[in-house]
mmCIF file of C-alpha atoms in Angstrom:
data_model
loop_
_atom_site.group_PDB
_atom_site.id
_atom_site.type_symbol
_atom_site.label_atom_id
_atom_site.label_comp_id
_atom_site.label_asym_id
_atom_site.label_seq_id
_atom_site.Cartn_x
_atom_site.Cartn_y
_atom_site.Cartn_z
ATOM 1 C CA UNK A 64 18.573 27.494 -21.527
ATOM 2 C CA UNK A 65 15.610 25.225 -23.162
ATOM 3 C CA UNK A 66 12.194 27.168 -23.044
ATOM 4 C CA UNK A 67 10.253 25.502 -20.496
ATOM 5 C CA UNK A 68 7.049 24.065 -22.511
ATOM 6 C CA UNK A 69 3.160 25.432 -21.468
ATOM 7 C CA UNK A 70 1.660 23.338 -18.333
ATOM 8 C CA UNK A 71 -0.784 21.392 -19.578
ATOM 9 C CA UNK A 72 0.114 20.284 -23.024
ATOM 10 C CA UNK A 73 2.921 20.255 -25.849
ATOM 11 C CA UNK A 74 4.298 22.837 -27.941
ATOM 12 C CA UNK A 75 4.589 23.517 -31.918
ATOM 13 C CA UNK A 76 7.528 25.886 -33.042
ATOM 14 C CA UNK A 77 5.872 28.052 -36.155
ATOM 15 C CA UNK A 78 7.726 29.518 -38.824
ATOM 16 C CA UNK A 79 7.008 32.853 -37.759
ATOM 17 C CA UNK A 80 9.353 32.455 -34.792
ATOM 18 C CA UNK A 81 6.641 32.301 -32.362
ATOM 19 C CA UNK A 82 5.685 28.900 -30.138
ATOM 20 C CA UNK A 83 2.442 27.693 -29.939
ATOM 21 C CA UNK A 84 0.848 25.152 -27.587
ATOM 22 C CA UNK A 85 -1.827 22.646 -28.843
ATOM 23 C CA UNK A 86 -4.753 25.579 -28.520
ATOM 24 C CA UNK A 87 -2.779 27.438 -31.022
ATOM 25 C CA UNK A 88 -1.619 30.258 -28.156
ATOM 26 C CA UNK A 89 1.104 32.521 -29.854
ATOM 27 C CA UNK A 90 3.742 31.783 -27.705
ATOM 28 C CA UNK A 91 8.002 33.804 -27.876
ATOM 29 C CA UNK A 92 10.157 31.161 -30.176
ATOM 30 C CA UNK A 93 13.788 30.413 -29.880
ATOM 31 C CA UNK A 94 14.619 33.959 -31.830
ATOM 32 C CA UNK A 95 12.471 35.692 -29.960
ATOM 33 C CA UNK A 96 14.083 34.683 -26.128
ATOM 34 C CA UNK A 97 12.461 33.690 -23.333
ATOM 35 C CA UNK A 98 10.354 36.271 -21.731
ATOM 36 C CA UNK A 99 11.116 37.937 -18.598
ATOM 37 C CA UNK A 100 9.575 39.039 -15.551
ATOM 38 C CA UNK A 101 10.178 43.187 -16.367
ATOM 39 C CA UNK A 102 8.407 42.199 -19.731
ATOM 40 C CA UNK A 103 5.273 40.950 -17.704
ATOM 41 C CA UNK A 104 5.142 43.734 -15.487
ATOM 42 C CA UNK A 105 5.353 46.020 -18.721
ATOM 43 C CA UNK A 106 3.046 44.568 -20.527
ATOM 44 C CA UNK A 107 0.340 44.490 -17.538
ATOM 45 C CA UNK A 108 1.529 47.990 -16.590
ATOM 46 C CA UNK A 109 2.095 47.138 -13.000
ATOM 47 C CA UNK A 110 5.848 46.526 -11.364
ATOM 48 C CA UNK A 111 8.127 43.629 -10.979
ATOM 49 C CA UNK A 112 7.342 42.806 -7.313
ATOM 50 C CA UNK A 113 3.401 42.705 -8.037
ATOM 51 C CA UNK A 114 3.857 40.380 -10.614
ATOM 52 C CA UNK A 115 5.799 37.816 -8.159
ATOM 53 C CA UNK A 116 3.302 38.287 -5.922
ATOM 54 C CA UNK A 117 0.677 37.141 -8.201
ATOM 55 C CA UNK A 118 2.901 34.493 -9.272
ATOM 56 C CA UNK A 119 3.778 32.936 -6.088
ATOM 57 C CA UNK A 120 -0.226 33.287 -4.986
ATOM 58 C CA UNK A 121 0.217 36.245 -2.577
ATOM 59 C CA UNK A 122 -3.484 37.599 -1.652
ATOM 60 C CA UNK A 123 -1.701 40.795 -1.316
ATOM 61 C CA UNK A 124 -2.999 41.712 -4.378
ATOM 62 C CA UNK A 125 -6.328 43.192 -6.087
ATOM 63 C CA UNK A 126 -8.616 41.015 -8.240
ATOM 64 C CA UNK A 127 -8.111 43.571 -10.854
ATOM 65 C CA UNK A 128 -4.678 43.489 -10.751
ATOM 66 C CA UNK A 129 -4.239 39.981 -10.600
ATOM 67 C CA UNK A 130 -5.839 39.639 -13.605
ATOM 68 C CA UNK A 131 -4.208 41.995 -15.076
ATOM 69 C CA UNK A 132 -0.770 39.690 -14.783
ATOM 70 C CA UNK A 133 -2.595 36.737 -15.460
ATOM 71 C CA UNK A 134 -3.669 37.913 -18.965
ATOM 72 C CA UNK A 135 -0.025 39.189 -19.550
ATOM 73 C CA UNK A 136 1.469 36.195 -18.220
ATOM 74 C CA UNK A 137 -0.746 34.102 -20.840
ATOM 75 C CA UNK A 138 0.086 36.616 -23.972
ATOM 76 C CA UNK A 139 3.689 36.428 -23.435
ATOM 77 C CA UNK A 140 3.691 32.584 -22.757
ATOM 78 C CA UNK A 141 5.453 33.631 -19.809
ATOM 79 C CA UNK A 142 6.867 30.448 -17.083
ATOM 80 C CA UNK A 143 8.199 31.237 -14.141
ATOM 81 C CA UNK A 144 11.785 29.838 -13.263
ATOM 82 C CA UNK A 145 10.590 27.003 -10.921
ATOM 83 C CA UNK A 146 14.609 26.987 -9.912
ATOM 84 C CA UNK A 147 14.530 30.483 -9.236
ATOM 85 C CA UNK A 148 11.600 30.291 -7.009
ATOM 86 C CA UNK A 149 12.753 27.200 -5.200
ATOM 87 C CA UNK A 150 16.099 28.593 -4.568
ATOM 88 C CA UNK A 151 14.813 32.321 -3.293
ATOM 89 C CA UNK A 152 12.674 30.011 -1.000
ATOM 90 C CA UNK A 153 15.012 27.837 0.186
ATOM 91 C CA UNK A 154 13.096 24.633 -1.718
ATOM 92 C CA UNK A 155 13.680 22.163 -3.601
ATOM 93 C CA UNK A 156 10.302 21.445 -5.107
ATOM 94 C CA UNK A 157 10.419 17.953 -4.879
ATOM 95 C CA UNK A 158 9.786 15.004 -2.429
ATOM 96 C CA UNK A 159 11.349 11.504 -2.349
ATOM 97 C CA UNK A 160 8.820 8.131 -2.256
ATOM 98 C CA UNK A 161 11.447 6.119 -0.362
ATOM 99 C CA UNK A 162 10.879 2.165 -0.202
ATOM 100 C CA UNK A 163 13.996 -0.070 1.529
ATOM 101 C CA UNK A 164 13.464 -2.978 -0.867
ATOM 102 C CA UNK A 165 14.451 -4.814 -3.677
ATOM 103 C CA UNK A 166 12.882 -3.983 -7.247
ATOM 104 C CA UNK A 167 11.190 -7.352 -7.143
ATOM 105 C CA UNK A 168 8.961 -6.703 -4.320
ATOM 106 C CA UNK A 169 8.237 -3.282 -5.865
ATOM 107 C CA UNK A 170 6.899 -4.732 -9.084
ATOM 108 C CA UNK A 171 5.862 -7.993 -7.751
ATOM 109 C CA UNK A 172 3.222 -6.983 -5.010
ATOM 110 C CA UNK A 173 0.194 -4.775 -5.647
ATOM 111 C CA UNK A 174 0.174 -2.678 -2.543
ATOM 112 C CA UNK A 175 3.350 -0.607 -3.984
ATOM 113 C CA UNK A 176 2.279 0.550 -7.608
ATOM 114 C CA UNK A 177 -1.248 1.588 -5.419
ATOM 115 C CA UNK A 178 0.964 3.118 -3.071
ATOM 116 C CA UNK A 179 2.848 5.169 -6.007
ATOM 117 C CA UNK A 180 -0.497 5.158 -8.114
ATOM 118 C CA UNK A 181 -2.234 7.353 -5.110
ATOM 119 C CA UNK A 182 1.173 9.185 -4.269
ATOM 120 C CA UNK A 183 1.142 10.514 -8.031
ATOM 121 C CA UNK A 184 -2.014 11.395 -8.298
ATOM 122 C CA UNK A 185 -2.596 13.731 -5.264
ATOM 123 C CA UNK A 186 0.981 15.116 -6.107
ATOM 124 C CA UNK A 187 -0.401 16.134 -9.630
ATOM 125 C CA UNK A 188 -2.144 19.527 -8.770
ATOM 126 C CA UNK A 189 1.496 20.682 -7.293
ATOM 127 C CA UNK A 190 4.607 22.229 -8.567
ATOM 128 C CA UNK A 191 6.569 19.162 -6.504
ATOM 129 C CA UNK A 192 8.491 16.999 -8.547
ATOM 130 C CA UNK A 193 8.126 13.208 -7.202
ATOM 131 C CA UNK A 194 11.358 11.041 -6.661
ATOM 132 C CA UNK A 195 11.195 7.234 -6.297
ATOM 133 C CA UNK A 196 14.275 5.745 -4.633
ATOM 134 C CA UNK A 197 14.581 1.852 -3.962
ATOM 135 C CA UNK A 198 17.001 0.802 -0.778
ATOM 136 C CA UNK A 199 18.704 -2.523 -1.562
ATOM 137 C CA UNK A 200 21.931 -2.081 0.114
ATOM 138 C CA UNK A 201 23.700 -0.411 3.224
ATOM 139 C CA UNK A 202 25.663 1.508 1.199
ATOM 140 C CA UNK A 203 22.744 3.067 -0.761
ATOM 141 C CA UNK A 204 21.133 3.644 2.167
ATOM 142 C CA UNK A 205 24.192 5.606 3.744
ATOM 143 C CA UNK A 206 23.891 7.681 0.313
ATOM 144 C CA UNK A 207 20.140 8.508 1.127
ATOM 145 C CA UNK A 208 20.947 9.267 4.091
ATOM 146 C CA UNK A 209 23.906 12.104 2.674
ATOM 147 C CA UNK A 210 21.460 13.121 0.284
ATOM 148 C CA UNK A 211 18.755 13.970 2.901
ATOM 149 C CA UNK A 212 20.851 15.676 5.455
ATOM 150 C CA UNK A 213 21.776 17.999 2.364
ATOM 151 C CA UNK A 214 17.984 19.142 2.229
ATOM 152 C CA UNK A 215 17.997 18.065 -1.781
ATOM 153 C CA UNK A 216 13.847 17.703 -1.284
ATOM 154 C CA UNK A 217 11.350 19.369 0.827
ATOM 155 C CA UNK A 218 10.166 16.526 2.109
ATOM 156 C CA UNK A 219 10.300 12.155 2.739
ATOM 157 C CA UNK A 220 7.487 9.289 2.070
ATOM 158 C CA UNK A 221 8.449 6.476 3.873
ATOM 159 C CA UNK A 222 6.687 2.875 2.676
ATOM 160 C CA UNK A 223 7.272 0.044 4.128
ATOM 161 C CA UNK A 224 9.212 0.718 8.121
ATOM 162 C CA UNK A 225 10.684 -2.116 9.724
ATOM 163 C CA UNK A 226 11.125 -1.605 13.426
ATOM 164 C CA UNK A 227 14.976 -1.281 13.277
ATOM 165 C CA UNK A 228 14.906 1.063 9.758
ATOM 166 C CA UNK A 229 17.050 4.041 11.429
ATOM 167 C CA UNK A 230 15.692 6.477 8.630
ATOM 168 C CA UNK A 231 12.393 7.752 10.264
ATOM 169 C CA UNK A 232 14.928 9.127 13.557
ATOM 170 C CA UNK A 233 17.163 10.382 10.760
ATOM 171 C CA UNK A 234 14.649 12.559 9.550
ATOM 172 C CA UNK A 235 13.757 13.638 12.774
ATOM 173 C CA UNK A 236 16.906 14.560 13.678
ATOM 174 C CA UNK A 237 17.909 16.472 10.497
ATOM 175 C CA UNK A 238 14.079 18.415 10.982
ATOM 176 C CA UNK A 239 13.096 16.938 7.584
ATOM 177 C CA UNK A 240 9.308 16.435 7.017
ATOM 178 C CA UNK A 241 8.502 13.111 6.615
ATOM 179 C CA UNK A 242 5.063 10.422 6.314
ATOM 180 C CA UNK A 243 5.501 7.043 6.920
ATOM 181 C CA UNK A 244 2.914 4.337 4.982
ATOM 182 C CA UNK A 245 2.420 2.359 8.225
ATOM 183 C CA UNK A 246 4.449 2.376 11.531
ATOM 184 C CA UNK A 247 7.443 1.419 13.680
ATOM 185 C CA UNK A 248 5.194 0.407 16.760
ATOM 186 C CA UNK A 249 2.661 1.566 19.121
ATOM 187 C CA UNK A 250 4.536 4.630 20.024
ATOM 188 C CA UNK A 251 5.561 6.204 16.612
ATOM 189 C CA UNK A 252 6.920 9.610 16.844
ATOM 190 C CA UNK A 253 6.774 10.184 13.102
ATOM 191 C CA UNK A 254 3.538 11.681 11.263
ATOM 192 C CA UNK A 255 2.274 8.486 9.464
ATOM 193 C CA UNK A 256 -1.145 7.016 7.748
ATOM 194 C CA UNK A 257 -1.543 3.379 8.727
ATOM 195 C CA UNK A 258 -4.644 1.136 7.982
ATOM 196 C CA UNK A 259 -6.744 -0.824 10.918
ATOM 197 C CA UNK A 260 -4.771 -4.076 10.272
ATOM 198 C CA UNK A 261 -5.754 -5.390 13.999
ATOM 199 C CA UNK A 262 -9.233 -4.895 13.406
ATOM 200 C CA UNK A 263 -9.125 -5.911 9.733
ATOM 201 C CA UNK A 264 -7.353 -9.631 10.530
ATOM 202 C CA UNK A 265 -9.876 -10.016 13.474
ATOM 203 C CA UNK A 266 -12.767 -9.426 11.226
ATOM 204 C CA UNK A 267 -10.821 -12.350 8.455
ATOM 205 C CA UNK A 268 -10.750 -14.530 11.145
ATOM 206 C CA UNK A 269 -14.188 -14.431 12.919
ATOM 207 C CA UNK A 270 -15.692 -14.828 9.482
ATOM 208 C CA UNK A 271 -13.550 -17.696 9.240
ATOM 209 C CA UNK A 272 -14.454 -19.008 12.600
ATOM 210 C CA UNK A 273 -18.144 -17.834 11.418
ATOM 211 C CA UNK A 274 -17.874 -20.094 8.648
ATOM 212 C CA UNK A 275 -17.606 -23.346 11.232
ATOM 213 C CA UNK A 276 -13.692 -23.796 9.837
ATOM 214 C CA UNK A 277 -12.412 -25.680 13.431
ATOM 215 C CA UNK A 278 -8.835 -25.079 12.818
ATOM 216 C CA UNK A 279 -7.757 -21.419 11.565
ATOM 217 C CA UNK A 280 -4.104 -21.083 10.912
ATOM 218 C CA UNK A 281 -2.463 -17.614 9.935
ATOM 219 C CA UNK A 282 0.000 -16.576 7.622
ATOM 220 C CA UNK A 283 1.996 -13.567 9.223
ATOM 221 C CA UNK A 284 4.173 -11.060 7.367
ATOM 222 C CA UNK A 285 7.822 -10.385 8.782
ATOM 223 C CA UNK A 286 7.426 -9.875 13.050
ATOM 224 C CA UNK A 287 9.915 -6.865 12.718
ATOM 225 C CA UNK A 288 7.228 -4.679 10.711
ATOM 226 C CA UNK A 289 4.584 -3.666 13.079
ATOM 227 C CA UNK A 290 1.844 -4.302 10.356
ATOM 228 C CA UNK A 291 2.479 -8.275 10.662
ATOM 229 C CA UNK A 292 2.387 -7.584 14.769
ATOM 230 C CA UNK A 293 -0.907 -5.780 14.077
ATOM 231 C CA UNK A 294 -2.428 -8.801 11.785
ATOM 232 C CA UNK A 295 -1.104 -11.501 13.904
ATOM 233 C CA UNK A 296 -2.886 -9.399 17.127
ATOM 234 C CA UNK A 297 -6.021 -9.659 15.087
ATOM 235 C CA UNK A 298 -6.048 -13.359 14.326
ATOM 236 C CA UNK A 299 -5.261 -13.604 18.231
ATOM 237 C CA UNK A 300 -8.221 -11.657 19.134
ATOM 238 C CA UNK A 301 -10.563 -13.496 17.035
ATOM 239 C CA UNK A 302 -9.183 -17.020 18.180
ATOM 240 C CA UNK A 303 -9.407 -15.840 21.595
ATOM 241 C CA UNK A 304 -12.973 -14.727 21.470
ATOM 242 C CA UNK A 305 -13.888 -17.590 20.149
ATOM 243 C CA UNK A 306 -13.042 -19.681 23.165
ATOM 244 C CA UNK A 307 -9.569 -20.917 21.679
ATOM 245 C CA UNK A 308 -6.229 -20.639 22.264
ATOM 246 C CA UNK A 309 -3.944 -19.614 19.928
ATOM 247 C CA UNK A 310 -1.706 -22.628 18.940
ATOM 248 C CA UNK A 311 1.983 -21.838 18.133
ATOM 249 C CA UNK A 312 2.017 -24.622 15.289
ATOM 250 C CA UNK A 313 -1.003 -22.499 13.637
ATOM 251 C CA UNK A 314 0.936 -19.773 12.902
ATOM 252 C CA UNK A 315 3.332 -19.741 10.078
ATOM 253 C CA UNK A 316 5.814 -16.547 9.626
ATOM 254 C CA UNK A 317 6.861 -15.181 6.061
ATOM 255 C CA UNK A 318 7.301 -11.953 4.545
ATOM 256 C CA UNK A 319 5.253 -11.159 2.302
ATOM 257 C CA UNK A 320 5.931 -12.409 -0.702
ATOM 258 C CA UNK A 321 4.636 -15.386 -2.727
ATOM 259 C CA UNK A 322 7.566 -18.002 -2.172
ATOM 260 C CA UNK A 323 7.152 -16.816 1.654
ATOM 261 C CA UNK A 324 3.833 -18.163 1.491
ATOM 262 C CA UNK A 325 3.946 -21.516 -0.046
ATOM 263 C CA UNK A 326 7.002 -22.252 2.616
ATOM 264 C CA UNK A 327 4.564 -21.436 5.140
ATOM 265 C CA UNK A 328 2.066 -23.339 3.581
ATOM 266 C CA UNK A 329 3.724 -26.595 3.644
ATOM 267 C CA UNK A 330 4.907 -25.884 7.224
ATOM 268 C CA UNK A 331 1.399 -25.583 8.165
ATOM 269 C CA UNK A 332 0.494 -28.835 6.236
ATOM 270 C CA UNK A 333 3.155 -30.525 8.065
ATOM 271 C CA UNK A 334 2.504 -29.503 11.497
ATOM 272 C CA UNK A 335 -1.026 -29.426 11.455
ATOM 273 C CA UNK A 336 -2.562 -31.594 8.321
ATOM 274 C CA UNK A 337 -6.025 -30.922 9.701
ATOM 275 C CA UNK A 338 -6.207 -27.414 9.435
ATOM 276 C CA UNK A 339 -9.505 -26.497 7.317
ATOM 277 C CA UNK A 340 -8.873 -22.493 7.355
ATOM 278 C CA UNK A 341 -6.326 -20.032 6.847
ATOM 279 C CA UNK A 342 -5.955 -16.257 7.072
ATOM 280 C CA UNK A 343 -2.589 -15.218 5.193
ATOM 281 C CA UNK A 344 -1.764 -11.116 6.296
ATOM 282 C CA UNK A 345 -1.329 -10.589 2.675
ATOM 283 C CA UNK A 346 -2.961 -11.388 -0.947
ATOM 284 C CA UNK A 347 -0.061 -12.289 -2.470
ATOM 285 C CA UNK A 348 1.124 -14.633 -0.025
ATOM 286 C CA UNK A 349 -2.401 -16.168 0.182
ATOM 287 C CA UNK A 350 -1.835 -16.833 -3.563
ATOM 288 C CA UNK A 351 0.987 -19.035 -2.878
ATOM 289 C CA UNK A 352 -0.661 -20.482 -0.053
ATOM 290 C CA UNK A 353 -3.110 -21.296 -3.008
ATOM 291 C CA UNK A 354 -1.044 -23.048 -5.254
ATOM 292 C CA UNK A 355 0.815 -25.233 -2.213
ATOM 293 C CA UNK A 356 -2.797 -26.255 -1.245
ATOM 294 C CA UNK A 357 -3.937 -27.604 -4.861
ATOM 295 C CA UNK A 358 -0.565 -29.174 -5.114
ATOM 296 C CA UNK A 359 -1.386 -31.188 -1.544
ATOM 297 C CA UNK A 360 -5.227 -32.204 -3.272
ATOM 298 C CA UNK A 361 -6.754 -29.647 -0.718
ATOM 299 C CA UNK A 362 -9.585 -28.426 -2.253
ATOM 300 C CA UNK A 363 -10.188 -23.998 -1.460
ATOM 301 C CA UNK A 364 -13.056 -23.888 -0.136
ATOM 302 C CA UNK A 365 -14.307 -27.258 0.770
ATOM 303 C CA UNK A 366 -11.435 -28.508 2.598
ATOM 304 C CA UNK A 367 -9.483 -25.395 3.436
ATOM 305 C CA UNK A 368 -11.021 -21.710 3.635
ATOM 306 C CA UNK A 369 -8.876 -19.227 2.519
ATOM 307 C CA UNK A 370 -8.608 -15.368 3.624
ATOM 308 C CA UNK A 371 -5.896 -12.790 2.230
ATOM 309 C CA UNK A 372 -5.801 -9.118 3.215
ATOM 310 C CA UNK A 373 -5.524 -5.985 0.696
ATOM 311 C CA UNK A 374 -8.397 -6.427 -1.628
ATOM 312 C CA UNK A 375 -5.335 -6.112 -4.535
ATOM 313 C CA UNK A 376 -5.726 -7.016 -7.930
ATOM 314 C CA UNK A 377 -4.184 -10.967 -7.292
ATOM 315 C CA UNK A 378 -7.550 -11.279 -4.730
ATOM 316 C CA UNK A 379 -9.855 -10.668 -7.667
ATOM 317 C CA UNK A 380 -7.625 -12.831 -10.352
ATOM 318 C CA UNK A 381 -7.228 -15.859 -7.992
ATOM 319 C CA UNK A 382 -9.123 -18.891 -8.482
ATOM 320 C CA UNK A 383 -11.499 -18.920 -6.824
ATOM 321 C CA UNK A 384 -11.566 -15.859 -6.701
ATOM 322 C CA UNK A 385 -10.222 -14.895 -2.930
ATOM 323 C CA UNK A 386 -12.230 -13.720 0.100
ATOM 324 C CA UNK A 387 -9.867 -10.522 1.370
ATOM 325 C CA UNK A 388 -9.593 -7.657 3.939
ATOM 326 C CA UNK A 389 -9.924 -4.419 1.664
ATOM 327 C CA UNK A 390 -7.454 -1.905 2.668
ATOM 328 C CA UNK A 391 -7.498 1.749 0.610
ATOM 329 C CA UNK A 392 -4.204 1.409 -0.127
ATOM 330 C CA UNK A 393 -4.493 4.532 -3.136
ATOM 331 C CA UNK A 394 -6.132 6.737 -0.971
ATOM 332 C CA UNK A 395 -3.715 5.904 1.771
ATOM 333 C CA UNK A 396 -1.126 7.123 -0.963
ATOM 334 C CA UNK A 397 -2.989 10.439 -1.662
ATOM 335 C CA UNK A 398 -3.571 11.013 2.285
ATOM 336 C CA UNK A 399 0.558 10.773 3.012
ATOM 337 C CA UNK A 400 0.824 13.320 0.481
ATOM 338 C CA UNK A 401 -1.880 15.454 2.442
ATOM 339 C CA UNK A 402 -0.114 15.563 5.829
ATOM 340 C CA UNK A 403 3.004 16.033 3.961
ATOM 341 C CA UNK A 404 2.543 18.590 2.478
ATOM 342 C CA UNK A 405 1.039 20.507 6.003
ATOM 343 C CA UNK A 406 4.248 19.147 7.365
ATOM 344 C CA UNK A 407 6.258 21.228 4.495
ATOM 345 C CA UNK A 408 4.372 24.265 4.799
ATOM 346 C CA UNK A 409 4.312 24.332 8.621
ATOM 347 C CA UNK A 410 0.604 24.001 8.863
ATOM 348 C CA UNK A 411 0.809 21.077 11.482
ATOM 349 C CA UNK A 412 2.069 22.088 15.295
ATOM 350 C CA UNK A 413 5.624 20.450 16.484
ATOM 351 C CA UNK A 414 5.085 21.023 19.982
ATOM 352 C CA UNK A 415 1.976 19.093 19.750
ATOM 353 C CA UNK A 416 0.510 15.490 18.873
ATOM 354 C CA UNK A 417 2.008 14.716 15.293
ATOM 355 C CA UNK A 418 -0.167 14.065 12.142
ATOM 356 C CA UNK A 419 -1.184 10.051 12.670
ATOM 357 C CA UNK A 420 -3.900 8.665 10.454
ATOM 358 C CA UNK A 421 -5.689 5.153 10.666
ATOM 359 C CA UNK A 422 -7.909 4.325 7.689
ATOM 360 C CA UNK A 423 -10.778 1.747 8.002
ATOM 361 C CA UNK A 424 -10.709 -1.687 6.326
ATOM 362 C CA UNK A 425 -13.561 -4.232 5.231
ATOM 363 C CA UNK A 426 -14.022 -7.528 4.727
ATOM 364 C CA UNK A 427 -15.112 -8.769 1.030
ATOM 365 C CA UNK A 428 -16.201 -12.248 0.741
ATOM 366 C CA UNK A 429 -15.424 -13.786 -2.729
ATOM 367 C CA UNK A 430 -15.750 -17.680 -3.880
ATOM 368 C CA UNK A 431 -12.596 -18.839 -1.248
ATOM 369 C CA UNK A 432 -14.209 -19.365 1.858
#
């Protein structure tokens, strides 16, 4: 077996048969073996089972024994067999990131990579090993699925849940933890961090409204996702206070992507030339609402206002630069990992109200409307 490297840095192999990490630690070499456990509990003059417990974090132990280990484990450039551990534990020291679509969405639309981004970086501090897995077909679903029931991680982040994605009750059934970024419906079962998207859109849309635009039209996502639901109750909301009603031929339906809203776009143009504002439930789709409107001679903001909703990267790079709905969509990546990893460790009570999270959003007002 390959000697694990040092956490926290690479490793030189002297001549003198020893390892050393980039401090310049003696560490055992190749001819020396890897060192064990009993060698540990030698060298710190203490037995096997206290130097697990110290290991594994037990409290069971005194300070001065503790550090006893903890100076033996660093002379010997002692690792502990992270399979070992799992397996005596029945873990697997590792969650999946699961997100049903295609590669192009994941690399195409900012919310993901802040998704992962956040994800990552909370995971860091851990021993959990982090496994991305993309579903593009039934049949790799049906292989997730196999793979799950067979307990291969400790636990499942779920991004982006359509209403009839049977995976969050698969979970549930096979008593795997599990987070979802966002939510089925109203009545989600399933631990999950969601942002305020109703009360996000309605603040898009009074500001909008605010602005004296006469005609607001929306841009929803996909109506099977309960986000789009959510943003398309907010633009409701804000018509309605407003002393409207909400016109079906002022609302457009895509899904998220950039082709999904320039097609919307030009249905809008078509059905309702005279609209003069528009709140797309998504930056990126608000950038091809952008481009369809130049193309048409409409001029963003004079003759058409226009409102996205993230805060991503594209909102800030748009010309003009666009007015958005800022959504923390990192730290909603580092709080999944939170509850998860209560779920894991049993921390949060079953019998009880499940872990369910909704993070504030705000308004930023850029150059667009």
């Amino acid at each position: 077996m390959t000697p694990q490297p040092p956490i926290g840095g690479l490793e030189l192999l002297g001549t003198d048969g020893w390892r050393r990490d980039m401090a310049g630690t003696r560490r055992h070499g190749a001819g020396r073996g890897r060192p064990t456990l009993e060698e540990v509990a030698a060298r710190a003059g203490v037995g096997r089972g206290t130097v697990s417990r110290v290991i594994n974090g037990s409290p069971r132990v005194s300070d001065r024994t503790r550090t006893a280990v903890e100076q033996a484990v660093a002379e010997l450039g002692y690792v502990p067999n992270r399979v070992a551990r799992a397996l005596a534990a029945n873990r697997a020291d590792a969650v999946a990131l699961v997100i049903p679509e295609p590669e192009t969405r994941l690399f195409a639309e900012p919310y993901f990579s802040d998704i992962i981004r956040g994800v990552g970086a909370e995971l860091a501090d851990t021993d959990l090993q982090l496994l991305l897995t993309l579903i593009r077909t039934p049949k790799e679903r049906q292989r997730l699925a196999d793979y799950l029931s067979a307990h291969r991680v400790d636990g499942v982040l779920l991004v982006s849940v359509h209403a009839d994605d049977p995976l969050p009750d698969l979970l549930e059934q096979i008593e795997m933890p599990a987070v979802l970024s966002g939510r089925r419906s109203a009545h989600e079962s399933v631990p999950y961090v969601d942002s305020d998207n109703t009360g996000g859109a309605q603040s898009a849309v009074e500001h909008l409204i605010g602005r004296g635009r006469s005609t607001v039209a929306t841009i929803t996502g996909p109506l099977d996702m309960y986000v789009a639901q959510c943003r398309l109750e907010g633009y409701g909301a804000a018509v309605r206070a407003a002393g409207r009603e909400v016109e079906p031929e002022l609302v457009a339906s895509a899904d998220f992507t950039e082709e999904g809203g320039r097609r919307a776009m030009r249905q809008l143009l078509d059905q309702r030339p005279d609209v003069d504002g528009v709140f797309a439930a998504s930056d990126v789709m608000a950038a091809g609402a952008r481009q369809v409107l130049r193309e048409s001679g409409r001029r963003v903001p004079d003759d058409v206002a226009l409102v996205g909703f993230e805060d991503s990267a594209v909102a800030r790079h748009m010309d003009p630069p666009l007015t958005s709905v800022r959504q923390a969509t990192e730290e909603m990546g580092r709080a999944m990992v939170r509850v998860l990893l209560e779920e894991i460790e049993g921390l949060s009570d079953r019998t009880s109200k499940r872990p369910q999270m909704v993070l504030p959003t705000q308004l930023v007002r850029r150059e667009s409307s």
